[in-house]
mmCIF file of C-alpha atoms in Angstrom:
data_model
loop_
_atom_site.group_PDB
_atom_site.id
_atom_site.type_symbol
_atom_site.label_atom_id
_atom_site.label_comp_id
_atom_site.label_asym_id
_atom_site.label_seq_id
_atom_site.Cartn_x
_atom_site.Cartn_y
_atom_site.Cartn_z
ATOM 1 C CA UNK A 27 0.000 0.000 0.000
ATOM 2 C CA UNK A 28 1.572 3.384 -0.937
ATOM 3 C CA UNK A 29 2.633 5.730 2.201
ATOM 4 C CA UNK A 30 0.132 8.211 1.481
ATOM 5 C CA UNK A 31 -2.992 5.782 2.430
ATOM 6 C CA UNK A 32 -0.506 4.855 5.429
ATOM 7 C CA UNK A 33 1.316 6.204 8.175
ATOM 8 C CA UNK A 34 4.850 4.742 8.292
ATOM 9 C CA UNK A 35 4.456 4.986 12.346
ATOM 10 C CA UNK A 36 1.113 4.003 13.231
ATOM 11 C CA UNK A 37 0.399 0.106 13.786
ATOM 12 C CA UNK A 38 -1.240 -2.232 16.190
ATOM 13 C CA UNK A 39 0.397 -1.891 19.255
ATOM 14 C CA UNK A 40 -1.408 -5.276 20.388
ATOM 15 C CA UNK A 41 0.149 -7.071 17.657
ATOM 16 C CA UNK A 42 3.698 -6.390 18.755
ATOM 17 C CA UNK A 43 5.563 -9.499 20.778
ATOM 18 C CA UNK A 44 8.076 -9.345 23.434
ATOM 19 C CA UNK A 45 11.118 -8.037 22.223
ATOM 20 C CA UNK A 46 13.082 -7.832 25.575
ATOM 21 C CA UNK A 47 15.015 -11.092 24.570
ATOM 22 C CA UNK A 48 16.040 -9.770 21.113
ATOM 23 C CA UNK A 49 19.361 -8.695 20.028
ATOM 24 C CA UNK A 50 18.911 -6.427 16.939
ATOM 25 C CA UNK A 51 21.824 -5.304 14.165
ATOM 26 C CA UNK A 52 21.228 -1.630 12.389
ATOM 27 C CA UNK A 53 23.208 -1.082 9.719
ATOM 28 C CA UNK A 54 22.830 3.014 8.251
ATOM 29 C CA UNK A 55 23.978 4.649 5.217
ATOM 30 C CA UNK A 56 25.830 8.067 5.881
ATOM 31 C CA UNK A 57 25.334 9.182 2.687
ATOM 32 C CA UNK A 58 21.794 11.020 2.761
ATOM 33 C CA UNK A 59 22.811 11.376 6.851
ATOM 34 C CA UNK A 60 20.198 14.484 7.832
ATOM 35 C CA UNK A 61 17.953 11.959 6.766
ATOM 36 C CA UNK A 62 18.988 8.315 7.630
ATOM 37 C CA UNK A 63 19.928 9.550 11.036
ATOM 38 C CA UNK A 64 16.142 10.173 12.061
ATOM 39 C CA UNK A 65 15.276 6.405 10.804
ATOM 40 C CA UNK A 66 18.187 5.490 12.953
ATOM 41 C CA UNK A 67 16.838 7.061 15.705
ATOM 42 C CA UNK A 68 13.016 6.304 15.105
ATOM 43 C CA UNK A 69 14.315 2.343 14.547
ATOM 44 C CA UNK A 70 15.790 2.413 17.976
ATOM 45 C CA UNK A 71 12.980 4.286 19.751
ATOM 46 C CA UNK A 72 11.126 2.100 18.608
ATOM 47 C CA UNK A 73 12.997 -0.872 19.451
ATOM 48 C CA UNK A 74 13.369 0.203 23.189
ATOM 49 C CA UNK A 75 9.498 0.687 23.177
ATOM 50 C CA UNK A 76 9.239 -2.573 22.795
ATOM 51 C CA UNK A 77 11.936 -4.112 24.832
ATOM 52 C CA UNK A 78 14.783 -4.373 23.273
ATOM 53 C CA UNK A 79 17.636 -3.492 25.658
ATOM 54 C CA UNK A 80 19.530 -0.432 24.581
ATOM 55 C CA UNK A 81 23.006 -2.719 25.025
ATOM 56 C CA UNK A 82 21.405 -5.359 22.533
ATOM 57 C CA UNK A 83 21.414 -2.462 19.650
ATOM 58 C CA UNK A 84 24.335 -3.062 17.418
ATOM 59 C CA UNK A 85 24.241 0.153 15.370
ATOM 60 C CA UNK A 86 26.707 -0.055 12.750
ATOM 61 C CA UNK A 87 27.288 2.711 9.797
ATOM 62 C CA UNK A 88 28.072 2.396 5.761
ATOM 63 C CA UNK A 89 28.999 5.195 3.321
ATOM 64 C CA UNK A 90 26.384 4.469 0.816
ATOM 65 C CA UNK A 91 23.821 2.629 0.429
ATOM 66 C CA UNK A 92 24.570 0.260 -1.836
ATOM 67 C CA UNK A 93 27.347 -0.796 0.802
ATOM 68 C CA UNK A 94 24.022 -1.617 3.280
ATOM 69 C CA UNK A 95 24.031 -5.380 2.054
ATOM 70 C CA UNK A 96 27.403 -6.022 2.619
ATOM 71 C CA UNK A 97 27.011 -4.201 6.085
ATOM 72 C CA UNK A 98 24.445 -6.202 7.269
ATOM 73 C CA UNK A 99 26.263 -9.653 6.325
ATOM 74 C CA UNK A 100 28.974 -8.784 8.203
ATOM 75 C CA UNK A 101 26.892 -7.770 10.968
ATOM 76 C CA UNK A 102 25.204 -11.337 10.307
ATOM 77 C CA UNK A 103 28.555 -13.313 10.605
ATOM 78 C CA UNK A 104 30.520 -11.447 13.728
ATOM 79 C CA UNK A 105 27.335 -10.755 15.991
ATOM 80 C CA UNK A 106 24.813 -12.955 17.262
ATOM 81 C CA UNK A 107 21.705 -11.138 16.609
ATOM 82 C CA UNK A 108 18.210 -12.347 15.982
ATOM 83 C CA UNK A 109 17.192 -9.606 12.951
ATOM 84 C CA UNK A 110 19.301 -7.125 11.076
ATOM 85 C CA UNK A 111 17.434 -3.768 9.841
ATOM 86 C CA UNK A 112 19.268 -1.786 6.491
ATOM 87 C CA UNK A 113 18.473 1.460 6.910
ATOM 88 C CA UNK A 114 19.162 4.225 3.777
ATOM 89 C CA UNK A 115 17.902 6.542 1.900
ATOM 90 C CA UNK A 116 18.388 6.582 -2.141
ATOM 91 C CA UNK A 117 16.911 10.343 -3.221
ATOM 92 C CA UNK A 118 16.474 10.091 -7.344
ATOM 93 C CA UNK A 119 18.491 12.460 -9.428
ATOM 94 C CA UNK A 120 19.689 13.077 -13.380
ATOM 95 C CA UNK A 121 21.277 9.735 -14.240
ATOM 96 C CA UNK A 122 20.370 6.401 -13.820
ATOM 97 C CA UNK A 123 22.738 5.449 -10.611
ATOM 98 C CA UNK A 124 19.261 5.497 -8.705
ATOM 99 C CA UNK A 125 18.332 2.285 -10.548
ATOM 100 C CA UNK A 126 21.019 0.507 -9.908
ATOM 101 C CA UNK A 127 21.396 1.735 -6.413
ATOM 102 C CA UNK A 128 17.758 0.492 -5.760
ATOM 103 C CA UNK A 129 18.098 -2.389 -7.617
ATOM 104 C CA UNK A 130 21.276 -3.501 -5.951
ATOM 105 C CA UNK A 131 20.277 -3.232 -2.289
ATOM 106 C CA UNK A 132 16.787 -4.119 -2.960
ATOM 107 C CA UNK A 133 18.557 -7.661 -4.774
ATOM 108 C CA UNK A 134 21.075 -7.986 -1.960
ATOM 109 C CA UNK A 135 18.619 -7.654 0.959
ATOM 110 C CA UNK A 136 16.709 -10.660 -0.958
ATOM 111 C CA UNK A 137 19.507 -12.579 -1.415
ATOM 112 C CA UNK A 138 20.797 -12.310 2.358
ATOM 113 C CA UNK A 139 16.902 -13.238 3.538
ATOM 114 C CA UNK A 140 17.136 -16.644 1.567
ATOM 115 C CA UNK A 141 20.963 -17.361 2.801
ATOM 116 C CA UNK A 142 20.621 -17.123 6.446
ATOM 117 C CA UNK A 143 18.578 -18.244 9.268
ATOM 118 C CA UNK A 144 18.009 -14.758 10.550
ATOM 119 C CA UNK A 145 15.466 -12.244 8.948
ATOM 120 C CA UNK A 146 16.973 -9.082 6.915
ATOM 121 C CA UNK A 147 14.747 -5.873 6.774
ATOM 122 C CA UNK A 148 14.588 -3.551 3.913
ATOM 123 C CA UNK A 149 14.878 -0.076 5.625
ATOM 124 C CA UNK A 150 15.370 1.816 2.651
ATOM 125 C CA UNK A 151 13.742 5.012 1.427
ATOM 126 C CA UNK A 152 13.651 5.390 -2.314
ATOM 127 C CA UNK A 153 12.255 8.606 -3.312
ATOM 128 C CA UNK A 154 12.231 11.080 -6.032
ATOM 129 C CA UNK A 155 12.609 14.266 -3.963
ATOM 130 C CA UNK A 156 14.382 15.168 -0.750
ATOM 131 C CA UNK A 157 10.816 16.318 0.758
ATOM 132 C CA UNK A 158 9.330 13.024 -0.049
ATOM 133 C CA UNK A 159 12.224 11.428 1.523
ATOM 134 C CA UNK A 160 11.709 13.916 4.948
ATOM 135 C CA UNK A 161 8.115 13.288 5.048
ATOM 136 C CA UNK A 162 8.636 10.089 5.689
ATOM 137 C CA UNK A 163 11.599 9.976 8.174
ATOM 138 C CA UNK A 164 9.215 11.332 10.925
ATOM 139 C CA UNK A 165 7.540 13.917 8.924
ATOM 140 C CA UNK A 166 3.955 13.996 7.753
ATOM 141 C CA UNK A 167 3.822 9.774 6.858
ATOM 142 C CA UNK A 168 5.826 8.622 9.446
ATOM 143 C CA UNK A 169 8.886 7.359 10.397
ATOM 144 C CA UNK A 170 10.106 4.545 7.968
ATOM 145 C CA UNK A 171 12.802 3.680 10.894
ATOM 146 C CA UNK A 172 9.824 2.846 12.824
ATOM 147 C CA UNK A 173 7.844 0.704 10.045
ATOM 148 C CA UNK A 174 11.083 -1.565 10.146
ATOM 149 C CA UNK A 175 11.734 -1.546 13.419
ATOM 150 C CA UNK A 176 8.569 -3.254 14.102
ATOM 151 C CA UNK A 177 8.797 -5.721 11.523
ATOM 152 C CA UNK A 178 11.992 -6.851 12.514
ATOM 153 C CA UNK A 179 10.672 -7.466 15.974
ATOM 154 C CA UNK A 180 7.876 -9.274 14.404
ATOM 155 C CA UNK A 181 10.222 -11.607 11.854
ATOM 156 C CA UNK A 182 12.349 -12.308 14.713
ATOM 157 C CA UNK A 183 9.520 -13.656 16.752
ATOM 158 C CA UNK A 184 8.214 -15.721 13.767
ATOM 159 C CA UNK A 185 11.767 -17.166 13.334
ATOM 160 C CA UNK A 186 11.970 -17.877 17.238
ATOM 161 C CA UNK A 187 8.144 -19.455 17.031
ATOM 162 C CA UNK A 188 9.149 -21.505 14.340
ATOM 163 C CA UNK A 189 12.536 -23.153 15.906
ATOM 164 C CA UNK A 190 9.868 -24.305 19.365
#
């Protein structure tokens, strides 16, 4: 459903499980930083809401991010963490990198879902303008940070349901 039918920050409190057992990897793109820095901070809000102890938030940071896949597999491989959350922001602009930046992390963030045994959420804004890309990294839809904050609490718990 597109963000403007949706609030990026509004959801079923009732629906959320324990997280107070979780450890949680964030891995954020610098590049875009005014921006990527309030879905850091709206992930880990969020995160704490729910339980998640503030010491069992491994924030880690990329330049770019197209780097975000390869940030969150090494977060994957040297921590032991039940979710990772890639958070970035890709703003369109005259050429075609934007594609293939999309593309890319979109493909990697796939690829590392189907090769390990821990969920990988897609945290990434891909907008046209900067004020699309502000409205919804706590502006007037939300707080994308948020959004995947929440489902990585929820994939974690299905994974941990599923191993009983």
């Amino acid at each position: 459903m597109a963000t403007a039918y949706q609030n990026l920050s509004e959801y079923n409190t009732d629906r959320v499980p324990d997280a107070s057992f979780m450890r949680v990897g964030i891995v954020a793109s610098e590049w875009n930083q005014a921006i990527t820095e309030k879905l850091l901070e709206g992930a880990c809000n969020t995160l704490e809401r729910h339980g998640v102890k503030p010491e069992n938030i491994c924030v880690e940071h990329v330049p770019g991010s197209f780097e975000l896949t390869f940030g969150a597999r090494q977060l994957a491989e040297h921590q032991d963490l039940n979710v990772v959350i890639a958070l970035g922001c890709v703003i369109r602009g005259d050429t075609p990198h934007f594609d293939y930046v999309c593309s890319g992390v979109t493909q990697g963030i796939t690829s590392l879902n189907l090769q390990y045994d821990i969920p990988f959420v897609f945290g990434l804004l891909t907008t046209d303008t900067l004020q699309q890309a502000e409205s919804r990294a706590g502006g007037r839809y939300g707080n994308k940070g948020d959004e995947a904050a929440v489902t990585a609490i929820k994939m974690a718990d299905f994974v941990c349901r599923l191993k009983k």
